[in-house]
């Protein structure tokens, strides 16, 4: 038995004898993986001679006979006369179908007696994870232990855990990963060369058994770091050739290599701006080197002025991504994909959706989420993020011929090549026994995987699947975990930064409250509270950010009357006495939400105690200990925020609750 959790692949109550014999009509890497999975989950033996004896069929379809309904990676799963067939147009499609079978079997109602057919194909082509792992084994914004890939400037040699990692990812449909931090330091700059490529190739090979492509984050200034050139100007032949030679060498050693992930001209990372060149010059130069190998460049749009003067009210960080990238729409190469954070700031508990997503119409896009809970409780607090992701995917971000276009469709419609778009998330994984620090944070990874595949799934259905696969307890336990998880995002928002204001965190590590922590700093993340009110004026009379949205979305946010309350302070600076749509004043809402947030955490704790006798002690204690921290932190948030705004406004709480003076 391994010393780590197998998460949702634990599948404690599968009937191992359900499939006595199985039939597989193809051979190769994925067939090996399937045999492995079958022997892990069932007592089945393969029968290649007499198909009549089999009741599980894993079939790679004849490519001339492709049912278009399942595309390249999808599958068809059918139960007929007590036989179950999984068929697909690709080997990976069959594997995805097999994992779907495991999910189905974790449902109480599963039976071979009922005929049924399920077809499924992914809504998004690229379903990727980004690791922010460093060569020394640390993980930037990692809250679940150390890196799964590196330790003490070496690649980890033990493959046991990596194999489980690959299983977990494939089981939720993830097909790409970048294994090192986008902030590429000195050592990691050399991962694109020998001897590191040997190790990269071993990992890439292992991942290929699960249909996962490996990418590397690169240092834009690598030609200089290597000591080969004194410039990284993308327009120079010497620089172009340097990357062509390096890229060809990567593919020689890592034939399945996916491509490069690039953070350039962002938070002090090098980039084309140093040479007066553009992001188009930089990205297309790399794309050119990757093109012969069908490789891709994921180019991040997190470009903003991180040395802003807080006194200068003319700069709004929220405008930056759009301002930098929109002018180049249509100029990026076909194998360049712009990677855009879901909001224009930085993974706050609630932000408006980045207007760049609706703006671009001729550029490949990857929508970037953050599973790592940097600003959402750092995997000490429970914060089920799937409702937030769904909200983003369902947001109408533009209109086309009068029809509303949601984010989930916009990212596909604007691309030059449908295979070059999708969704990516910064992972919440590490080498902790349970992978995610808080065991309940597993649901975020599981959920996002499923949601990237099927954008229509509900947060509740996903959570139910995760529970079915992970635990095998009394229904009362499920009820409690569900009610906690499904309300946890709002609860976190309530006791931290409601109404879209964001930030107010302690600088650098971003955990815990510090209302003015960033207020007079250079990062562009301000709340502008004074004695009369708070919020950021991003309307036309302020920074003009609202104009980056197309009409009528721009007007929706521009006008106080139509701006949704939960984004009010993201878009507007208002008085404390301004009345929300629910009739409360802003100041009263701030007080109420903070009291309510803490009260809800107290209720979670009581509910958790109430099911103590129904769950194993280690799980009980693990969650209980984190709740103790969550409550302490929530109380600190409540008291500091309430006191801060009482002192600024001098307006008392209508309910006269305890606010420290
Ligand atoms: C990897 C935020 C985080 C940084 C992160 C950066 C990014 O600023 O605090 O740790 O750097 O985003 O997304 O590049």
XYZ file of C-alpha atoms and ligand atoms in Angstrom:
675
model
C 0.000 0.000 0.000
C 1.361 3.400 -0.918
C 1.809 6.150 1.654
C -0.379 8.521 -0.308
C -4.074 8.685 -1.006
C -5.386 7.494 -4.361
C -8.118 10.121 -4.086
C -11.132 9.524 -6.273
C -9.630 6.392 -7.750
C -9.904 4.719 -4.335
C -13.248 3.176 -5.399
C -13.778 1.165 -2.276
C -16.996 -0.632 -3.184
C -16.493 -1.786 -6.780
C -17.581 -5.319 -7.494
C -14.259 -6.766 -8.640
C -15.949 -9.782 -10.253
C -18.293 -7.888 -12.520
C -16.217 -8.412 -15.636
C -14.765 -11.933 -15.677
C -13.285 -11.593 -19.173
C -12.471 -8.601 -21.322
C -11.575 -8.109 -24.949
C -9.230 -5.429 -26.272
C -8.775 -4.996 -30.020
C -5.638 -2.888 -30.063
C -2.124 -2.886 -28.690
C 0.283 -0.125 -27.743
C 0.873 2.220 -24.852
C -2.717 2.967 -23.938
C -3.637 -0.708 -24.213
C -0.973 -1.345 -21.568
C -2.528 1.345 -19.379
C -5.983 -0.156 -19.825
C -4.767 -3.625 -18.834
C -3.189 -2.042 -15.774
C -6.391 -0.256 -14.825
C -8.481 -3.361 -15.346
C -6.259 -5.459 -13.116
C -6.254 -2.697 -10.481
C -10.049 -2.555 -10.409
C -11.311 -5.990 -11.474
C -10.467 -9.686 -11.282
C -10.760 -9.990 -15.045
C -8.662 -11.912 -17.513
C -8.237 -11.000 -21.126
C -9.750 -13.239 -23.738
C -8.454 -12.737 -27.223
C -9.706 -15.988 -28.683
C -13.353 -16.248 -27.893
C -15.184 -12.936 -27.748
C -18.396 -14.711 -26.739
C -16.990 -15.307 -23.275
C -16.321 -11.607 -22.676
C -18.602 -9.014 -21.128
C -16.296 -5.987 -21.370
C -15.134 -4.811 -24.803
C -12.560 -2.090 -25.335
C -12.535 -1.210 -28.987
C -10.542 1.124 -31.124
C -12.854 1.829 -34.040
C -11.921 1.358 -37.615
C -10.917 4.882 -38.637
C -12.978 4.630 -41.833
C -16.019 4.177 -39.735
C -15.815 7.205 -37.429
C -19.008 8.298 -35.749
C -18.470 12.064 -35.720
C -20.443 12.442 -32.506
C -17.417 11.400 -30.435
C -14.620 13.144 -32.324
C -10.949 12.455 -31.656
C -10.934 11.997 -27.905
C -14.531 11.091 -27.093
C -16.055 7.676 -26.479
C -19.196 5.636 -26.771
C -20.123 3.459 -23.839
C -22.954 1.016 -24.292
C -24.547 -1.667 -22.205
C -26.448 -4.217 -24.198
C -27.481 -7.738 -23.177
C -25.284 -7.583 -20.094
C -22.207 -6.739 -22.137
C -20.443 -3.432 -21.898
C -18.611 -1.941 -24.847
C -16.398 1.113 -24.828
C -15.424 2.290 -28.282
C -13.562 5.339 -29.543
C -11.706 6.683 -32.542
C -8.475 6.896 -30.590
C -6.803 4.821 -27.916
C -7.034 7.669 -25.432
C -10.757 7.900 -26.126
C -11.115 4.283 -24.989
C -9.181 5.051 -21.797
C -11.394 8.077 -21.084
C -14.409 5.824 -21.631
C -12.998 3.332 -19.156
C -12.622 6.026 -16.488
C -16.198 7.058 -17.192
C -17.169 3.471 -16.505
C -15.485 3.680 -13.097
C -17.433 6.831 -12.352
C -20.662 5.159 -13.368
C -19.899 2.157 -11.218
C -19.383 4.336 -8.180
C -23.055 5.270 -8.441
C -25.318 3.052 -6.377
C -27.661 2.423 -9.284
C -25.143 0.966 -11.739
C -26.200 -2.334 -13.278
C -25.416 -4.375 -16.376
C -29.036 -5.414 -16.587
C -30.230 -2.138 -17.954
C -29.342 -1.354 -21.558
C -28.043 2.166 -22.114
C -25.745 4.203 -24.339
C -23.594 7.151 -23.329
C -21.609 9.174 -25.817
C -19.280 11.931 -24.793
C -16.630 14.175 -26.250
C -14.705 17.059 -24.725
C -16.011 20.604 -24.992
C -12.487 22.024 -24.829
C -9.557 20.707 -26.845
C -6.734 21.613 -24.454
C -7.320 20.671 -20.823
C -4.149 21.586 -19.069
C -2.468 22.005 -15.691
C 0.398 24.367 -14.918
C 2.713 23.487 -12.067
C 4.587 26.334 -10.459
C 7.278 23.910 -9.253
C 10.887 24.943 -8.821
C 14.004 22.827 -9.250
C 14.773 23.000 -5.523
C 11.500 21.198 -4.782
C 9.571 24.239 -3.566
C 6.265 25.159 -5.187
C 5.393 28.801 -5.750
C 1.948 29.310 -4.218
C 1.992 25.622 -3.288
C -0.040 24.572 -0.250
C 0.258 20.806 -0.424
C 3.872 20.035 0.312
C 6.745 19.953 -2.102
C 7.074 19.328 -5.809
C 6.063 16.029 -7.384
C 8.852 16.383 -9.945
C 11.891 18.001 -8.356
C 13.834 17.805 -5.145
C 17.021 19.603 -4.227
C 17.807 20.609 -7.816
C 17.352 17.054 -9.131
C 14.481 15.363 -10.929
C 12.766 12.871 -8.609
C 13.605 9.390 -9.813
C 10.891 7.393 -8.056
C 8.127 6.943 -10.594
C 5.492 5.330 -8.322
C 3.834 8.558 -7.367
C 4.134 10.006 -10.852
C 2.243 7.070 -12.244
C -0.600 7.708 -9.815
C -0.444 11.368 -10.726
C -0.850 10.493 -14.397
C -3.768 8.177 -13.575
C -5.515 10.871 -11.576
C -5.137 13.405 -14.363
C -6.205 11.089 -17.184
C -9.198 9.915 -15.175
C -10.586 13.461 -15.308
C -9.623 14.089 -18.916
C -6.532 16.281 -18.529
C -4.328 16.045 -21.603
C -1.461 18.505 -21.028
C 0.810 19.665 -18.195
C 3.642 22.148 -17.799
C 5.827 20.771 -15.043
C 7.919 23.780 -14.001
C 7.171 27.254 -12.702
C 6.446 30.066 -15.158
C 8.953 32.060 -13.115
C 11.920 30.231 -14.580
C 15.015 30.695 -12.458
C 18.611 30.028 -13.392
C 18.716 26.227 -13.076
C 15.336 25.627 -14.697
C 16.429 27.664 -17.714
C 18.569 24.665 -18.614
C 15.762 22.097 -18.566
C 15.571 22.524 -22.358
C 19.045 20.999 -22.711
C 20.963 17.886 -21.725
C 21.399 16.319 -19.220
C 17.963 17.508 -17.999
C 16.217 16.482 -21.207
C 16.890 12.862 -20.370
C 14.784 13.233 -17.227
C 12.179 15.333 -19.009
C 11.886 12.587 -21.576
C 11.321 9.932 -18.898
C 8.452 11.915 -17.408
C 7.022 12.719 -20.813
C 7.179 9.040 -21.757
C 5.360 8.002 -18.598
C 2.689 10.653 -19.178
C 2.205 9.540 -22.759
C 0.765 6.249 -21.464
C -2.072 8.391 -20.155
C -2.470 10.666 -23.171
C -0.842 13.652 -21.444
C 1.539 16.005 -23.264
C 4.391 17.556 -21.342
C 5.291 21.236 -21.717
C 8.150 23.226 -20.217
C 8.078 26.803 -18.994
C 11.020 28.548 -20.590
C 13.122 31.549 -19.726
C 12.661 34.062 -22.511
C 16.269 35.173 -22.045
C 17.651 31.617 -22.234
C 20.101 32.398 -25.087
C 21.771 34.844 -22.687
C 21.531 32.588 -19.612
C 23.213 29.807 -21.563
C 26.065 32.210 -22.320
C 25.602 31.719 -26.071
C 24.345 35.185 -27.092
C 24.279 38.612 -25.546
C 20.727 39.313 -26.698
C 17.296 37.671 -26.832
C 15.910 40.080 -29.444
C 13.323 37.939 -31.275
C 13.885 39.763 -34.556
C 17.521 38.718 -34.895
C 18.481 35.686 -36.997
C 20.972 34.588 -34.347
C 18.209 34.401 -31.729
C 15.789 32.662 -34.108
C 18.427 30.086 -34.966
C 19.348 29.539 -31.348
C 15.766 28.556 -30.546
C 15.461 26.427 -33.697
C 18.530 24.410 -32.761
C 17.462 24.064 -29.117
C 13.924 23.062 -30.114
C 15.101 20.436 -32.602
C 17.309 19.001 -29.891
C 14.384 18.852 -27.444
C 12.322 16.843 -29.921
C 15.275 14.533 -30.593
C 15.243 13.565 -26.924
C 11.563 14.105 -26.105
C 9.613 13.150 -29.214
C 6.211 13.652 -27.562
C 7.081 17.145 -26.276
C 4.137 19.578 -26.262
C 5.855 22.959 -26.423
C 6.700 26.046 -24.393
C 4.846 28.007 -21.738
C 6.097 31.591 -21.493
C 5.771 34.330 -18.891
C 7.472 37.283 -20.565
C 7.686 40.946 -19.555
C 5.690 40.099 -16.473
C 6.641 40.635 -12.840
C 10.282 41.253 -13.680
C 10.661 38.309 -16.065
C 12.564 39.027 -19.262
C 10.739 39.467 -22.553
C 10.746 41.134 -25.946
C 10.054 44.609 -24.478
C 13.738 44.868 -23.487
C 14.551 45.095 -27.198
C 11.684 47.314 -28.229
C 10.099 44.237 -29.823
C 6.481 43.136 -29.333
C 4.861 40.071 -27.860
C 3.919 39.051 -31.389
C 7.617 39.100 -32.339
C 8.518 37.044 -29.283
C 5.741 34.469 -29.472
C 5.910 33.976 -33.239
C 9.670 33.480 -33.140
C 9.223 30.567 -30.721
C 6.219 29.286 -32.661
C 8.338 29.126 -35.772
C 10.918 26.962 -34.034
C 8.174 24.599 -32.771
C 6.148 24.412 -35.980
C 8.027 21.550 -37.705
C 7.291 19.379 -34.672
C 3.685 20.403 -34.239
C 4.595 22.101 -30.950
C 2.704 24.999 -29.380
C 3.569 28.195 -27.527
C 1.381 29.106 -24.579
C 2.062 32.820 -24.139
C 0.728 34.371 -20.930
C -1.109 37.699 -20.938
C -0.408 38.489 -17.289
C 1.522 41.596 -18.342
C 1.122 44.753 -16.248
C 3.115 47.474 -14.557
C 4.227 45.989 -11.238
C 6.138 49.117 -10.300
C 3.202 51.442 -10.227
C 3.135 54.562 -8.047
C 0.036 54.333 -5.838
C -0.267 58.118 -6.083
C -0.834 57.886 -9.827
C -4.586 57.385 -10.249
C -4.367 57.252 -14.038
C -3.078 53.665 -14.077
C -5.441 50.742 -13.558
C -3.857 47.307 -13.541
C -7.169 45.781 -14.661
C -6.752 47.458 -18.053
C -3.318 45.993 -18.716
C -3.885 42.612 -20.422
C -6.382 44.059 -22.890
C -4.234 47.103 -23.601
C -1.173 44.970 -24.262
C -2.699 42.210 -26.375
C -5.851 43.451 -28.069
C -3.981 45.575 -30.644
C -2.303 42.400 -31.957
C -5.444 40.331 -32.523
C -4.932 38.296 -35.688
C -1.159 38.655 -35.739
C -0.140 35.665 -33.639
C 0.923 32.465 -35.422
C -1.447 29.518 -35.620
C 0.468 27.549 -32.997
C 0.561 30.425 -30.488
C -2.102 30.372 -27.792
C -2.647 33.363 -25.536
C -3.139 32.264 -21.952
C -5.519 34.659 -20.198
C -6.336 34.709 -16.480
C -10.070 34.500 -15.812
C -10.134 37.986 -14.315
C -8.156 41.099 -15.176
C -6.463 41.295 -11.747
C -5.245 38.058 -10.210
C -7.426 35.144 -9.119
C -9.440 37.014 -6.480
C -12.482 35.398 -4.869
C -14.632 37.374 -7.294
C -13.590 39.418 -10.308
C -15.250 40.406 -13.525
C -14.267 38.193 -16.472
C -11.301 39.462 -18.464
C -12.590 41.563 -21.384
C -9.700 40.269 -23.499
C -11.583 36.971 -23.804
C -14.530 38.657 -25.473
C -12.363 41.068 -27.415
C -10.035 38.735 -29.298
C -11.603 37.315 -32.420
C -8.687 35.934 -34.430
C -6.356 34.586 -31.765
C -6.109 31.205 -30.029
C -6.987 31.377 -26.355
C -6.495 29.361 -23.199
C -8.557 30.484 -20.235
C -6.436 30.314 -17.061
C -7.865 29.420 -13.644
C -6.036 28.935 -10.352
C -6.706 25.744 -8.413
C -3.928 26.638 -5.995
C -5.834 28.644 -3.391
C -3.419 31.563 -3.252
C -6.150 34.111 -2.502
C -8.878 31.708 -1.442
C -7.647 30.232 1.825
C -4.468 28.421 0.787
C -5.982 24.954 1.164
C -6.389 25.552 4.895
C -9.870 26.976 4.299
C -12.486 24.997 2.435
C -13.323 26.795 -0.773
C -15.007 24.714 -3.460
C -14.137 26.663 -6.582
C -16.260 24.884 -9.179
C -19.196 27.333 -8.830
C -16.765 30.160 -9.603
C -15.388 28.372 -12.677
C -18.887 27.654 -13.900
C -19.874 31.252 -13.399
C -16.933 32.349 -15.553
C -17.667 29.809 -18.305
C -21.329 30.828 -18.357
C -20.672 34.578 -18.452
C -21.837 36.311 -21.607
C -18.737 38.089 -22.829
C -19.873 39.385 -26.223
C -22.716 39.381 -28.728
C -22.390 38.056 -32.223
C -25.160 38.906 -34.712
C -27.362 39.670 -31.751
C -26.628 36.328 -30.075
C -25.077 36.125 -26.638
C -21.690 34.386 -26.623
C -20.576 32.775 -23.388
C -16.943 32.534 -22.329
C -16.930 28.755 -22.906
C -17.775 29.384 -26.583
C -15.801 32.586 -27.072
C -12.525 30.794 -26.345
C -13.277 28.314 -29.099
C -14.775 30.680 -31.620
C -11.910 33.113 -31.757
C -9.252 30.513 -32.411
C -7.404 29.992 -35.681
C -7.308 26.251 -35.141
C -9.907 24.517 -32.967
C -7.246 22.224 -31.509
C -5.435 25.262 -30.123
C -7.837 26.497 -27.486
C -9.062 25.371 -24.118
C -8.681 25.769 -20.386
C -5.662 25.628 -18.097
C -5.325 25.775 -14.321
C -2.472 26.394 -11.927
C -2.507 23.183 -9.887
C -3.170 22.703 -6.213
C -1.012 19.569 -6.099
C 2.041 18.669 -4.051
C 3.648 15.667 -2.398
C 1.405 15.732 0.714
C -0.153 12.331 1.451
C -3.504 13.604 0.180
C -1.976 15.606 -2.743
C -3.874 18.830 -2.041
C -3.138 19.819 1.582
C -6.820 19.859 2.516
C -8.420 16.581 1.463
C -11.541 18.440 0.378
C -9.468 20.506 -2.072
C -9.206 17.332 -4.155
C -12.743 18.124 -5.261
C -11.480 21.266 -7.000
C -9.020 19.387 -9.191
C -11.481 16.577 -9.852
C -14.227 19.062 -10.606
C -12.250 21.256 -12.925
C -11.094 18.223 -14.923
C -14.688 17.143 -15.436
C -15.838 20.677 -16.157
C -13.155 21.256 -18.779
C -14.461 18.162 -20.542
C -18.153 18.935 -20.132
C -18.895 22.625 -19.612
C -22.544 21.904 -18.813
C -22.026 19.778 -15.696
C -23.403 21.280 -12.515
C -21.299 21.973 -9.421
C -23.592 19.658 -7.459
C -23.315 16.738 -9.903
C -19.543 17.032 -9.955
C -19.376 17.073 -6.181
C -21.627 14.040 -5.963
C -19.346 12.143 -8.365
C -16.305 13.097 -6.333
C -17.948 11.923 -3.117
C -19.128 8.662 -4.665
C -15.666 7.845 -5.902
C -13.677 9.023 -2.900
C -15.619 7.973 0.187
C -17.893 5.157 1.172
C -19.813 6.466 4.164
C -23.310 7.026 5.426
C -25.570 9.314 3.396
C -25.541 11.796 6.315
C -21.813 12.323 5.774
C -22.371 13.129 2.107
C -25.101 15.586 3.040
C -22.862 17.470 5.435
C -19.845 17.581 3.101
C -22.040 18.717 0.226
C -23.690 21.491 2.164
C -20.302 22.747 3.356
C -18.581 22.562 -0.020
C -21.417 24.077 -2.027
C -21.649 27.161 0.180
C -17.929 27.510 0.889
C -17.019 29.998 -1.830
C -19.678 32.445 -0.717
C -18.716 31.919 2.901
C -15.091 32.715 2.154
C -16.149 35.773 0.183
C -18.380 36.907 3.060
C -15.702 36.935 5.731
C -12.975 38.311 3.440
C -13.666 40.709 0.555
C -17.314 40.904 -0.535
C -18.834 43.092 -3.271
C -15.863 42.473 -5.588
C -13.369 44.613 -3.692
C -10.665 41.913 -3.507
C -7.141 41.923 -1.996
C -6.767 43.249 1.624
C -4.406 40.309 2.190
C -1.063 40.250 3.929
C 1.615 41.132 1.391
C 3.861 38.539 -0.251
C 2.400 35.292 1.078
C -1.212 36.490 0.631
C -2.672 34.623 3.604
C -4.819 36.393 6.189
C -6.168 39.898 6.484
C -4.310 43.179 6.134
C -6.764 45.779 4.875
C -4.093 48.277 3.852
C -1.438 45.647 3.175
C -1.136 46.653 -0.473
C -2.804 50.071 -0.334
C 0.341 52.169 -0.664
C 2.363 49.630 -2.608
C 3.493 49.316 -6.222
C 1.307 46.381 -7.302
C -1.796 48.254 -8.438
C -4.198 46.508 -6.065
C -6.051 49.200 -4.139
C -9.452 49.615 -2.438
C -9.285 53.444 -2.123
C -11.258 53.548 1.137
C -11.628 56.966 2.788
C -14.072 58.368 5.346
C -16.880 58.516 2.789
C -16.648 55.332 0.783
C -14.607 52.737 -1.047
C -14.175 50.892 -4.334
C -12.357 51.363 -7.620
C -13.893 53.648 -10.192
C -13.374 51.721 -13.411
C -16.110 53.522 -15.326
C -15.539 56.071 -18.085
C -15.194 58.761 -15.445
C -12.523 56.662 -13.749
C -9.960 54.358 -15.354
C -12.206 53.632 -18.352
C -11.813 49.887 -17.927
C -15.540 49.300 -18.544
C -15.019 50.425 -22.155
C -12.916 47.328 -22.809
C -16.147 45.327 -22.853
C -18.357 45.366 -25.884
C -21.791 46.954 -25.653
C -24.145 46.189 -23.968
C -21.834 44.481 -21.452
C -19.857 47.704 -21.013
C -23.068 49.537 -20.070
C -24.110 46.794 -17.680
C -21.009 47.441 -15.589
C -20.759 51.170 -16.284
C -24.138 52.009 -14.777
C -24.510 51.792 -11.044
C -28.131 50.691 -11.394
C -27.335 47.647 -13.513
C -23.944 46.678 -12.104
C -24.397 43.459 -10.104
C -23.960 44.017 -6.372
C -21.358 41.303 -6.062
C -19.060 43.278 -8.409
C -20.078 46.746 -7.243
C -16.790 47.763 -5.646
C -14.796 46.186 -8.461
C -16.340 48.718 -10.853
C -17.425 51.655 -8.724
C -16.328 53.879 -5.886
C -19.421 54.466 -3.745
C -20.324 55.986 -0.405
C -20.752 53.746 2.616
C -24.398 54.801 2.641
C -25.008 53.720 -0.963
C -27.958 51.326 -1.060
C -27.516 47.886 -2.628
C -30.288 46.202 -4.571
C -31.287 44.305 -1.442
C -31.918 47.629 0.344
C -28.895 47.430 2.639
C -26.260 50.131 2.737
C -22.747 49.155 1.679
C -21.395 49.582 5.211
C -24.179 47.479 6.713
C -23.570 44.802 4.082
C -19.866 44.776 4.948
C -20.682 44.247 8.617
C -23.413 41.677 7.950
C -21.431 39.580 5.529
C -18.462 39.400 7.890
C -20.603 38.351 10.844
C -22.458 35.885 8.665
C -19.251 34.434 7.203
C -17.875 33.618 10.634
C -21.223 32.250 11.837
C -21.313 29.925 8.832
C -17.857 28.549 9.602
C -19.032 27.915 13.169
C -21.986 26.027 11.736
C -19.688 23.978 9.485
C -17.706 22.982 12.556
C -20.818 21.942 14.461
C -22.048 19.926 11.464
C -18.679 18.245 11.158
C -18.708 17.332 14.841
C -22.184 15.920 14.335
C -20.920 13.219 11.953
C -17.785 12.383 13.920
C -19.075 8.886 14.725
C -19.690 8.129 11.035
C -16.184 8.727 9.673
C -12.704 7.437 10.442
C -10.855 9.380 13.127
C -7.914 10.458 10.876
C -10.238 12.098 8.342
C -12.269 13.673 11.124
C -9.171 15.113 12.791
C -7.616 16.263 9.526
C -10.660 18.335 8.598
C -11.341 19.451 12.190
C -7.821 20.846 12.553
C -8.152 22.833 9.361
C -11.517 24.126 10.485
C -9.877 25.428 13.664
C -7.500 27.449 11.521
C -10.245 28.545 9.137
C -12.344 29.846 12.021
C -9.444 31.696 13.651
C -8.591 33.298 10.325
C -12.228 34.158 9.571
C -12.594 35.856 12.968
C -9.458 37.888 12.335
C -10.822 38.924 8.921
C -14.189 39.869 10.410
C -12.804 41.934 13.239
C -10.123 43.759 11.285
C -12.379 44.565 8.329
C -15.303 45.653 10.517
C -13.125 47.779 12.779
C -11.303 49.306 9.839
C -14.512 50.422 8.146
C -16.136 51.519 11.372
C -13.157 53.726 12.103
C -13.226 55.141 8.569
C -16.973 55.709 8.398
C -18.017 56.148 12.011
C -21.264 54.426 11.097
C -22.438 51.959 13.714
C -23.714 48.464 13.030
C -27.524 48.514 12.985
C -27.565 45.344 15.027
C -25.108 46.662 17.541
C -22.876 43.593 17.398
C -19.351 43.654 18.722
C -17.127 45.829 16.583
C -13.838 46.751 18.207
C -13.248 50.482 18.370
C 4.083 32.530 -10.722
C 0.686 36.170 -8.963
C 1.373 35.272 -7.980
C 2.773 34.897 -8.447
C 2.654 34.241 -9.828
C 1.979 35.236 -10.763
C 1.755 34.661 -12.156
O 1.288 37.417 -8.993
O 1.415 35.903 -6.730
O 3.320 33.998 -7.529
O 3.917 33.868 -10.324
O 0.718 35.582 -10.240
O 0.643 34.259 -12.420
O 2.684 34.631 -12.937
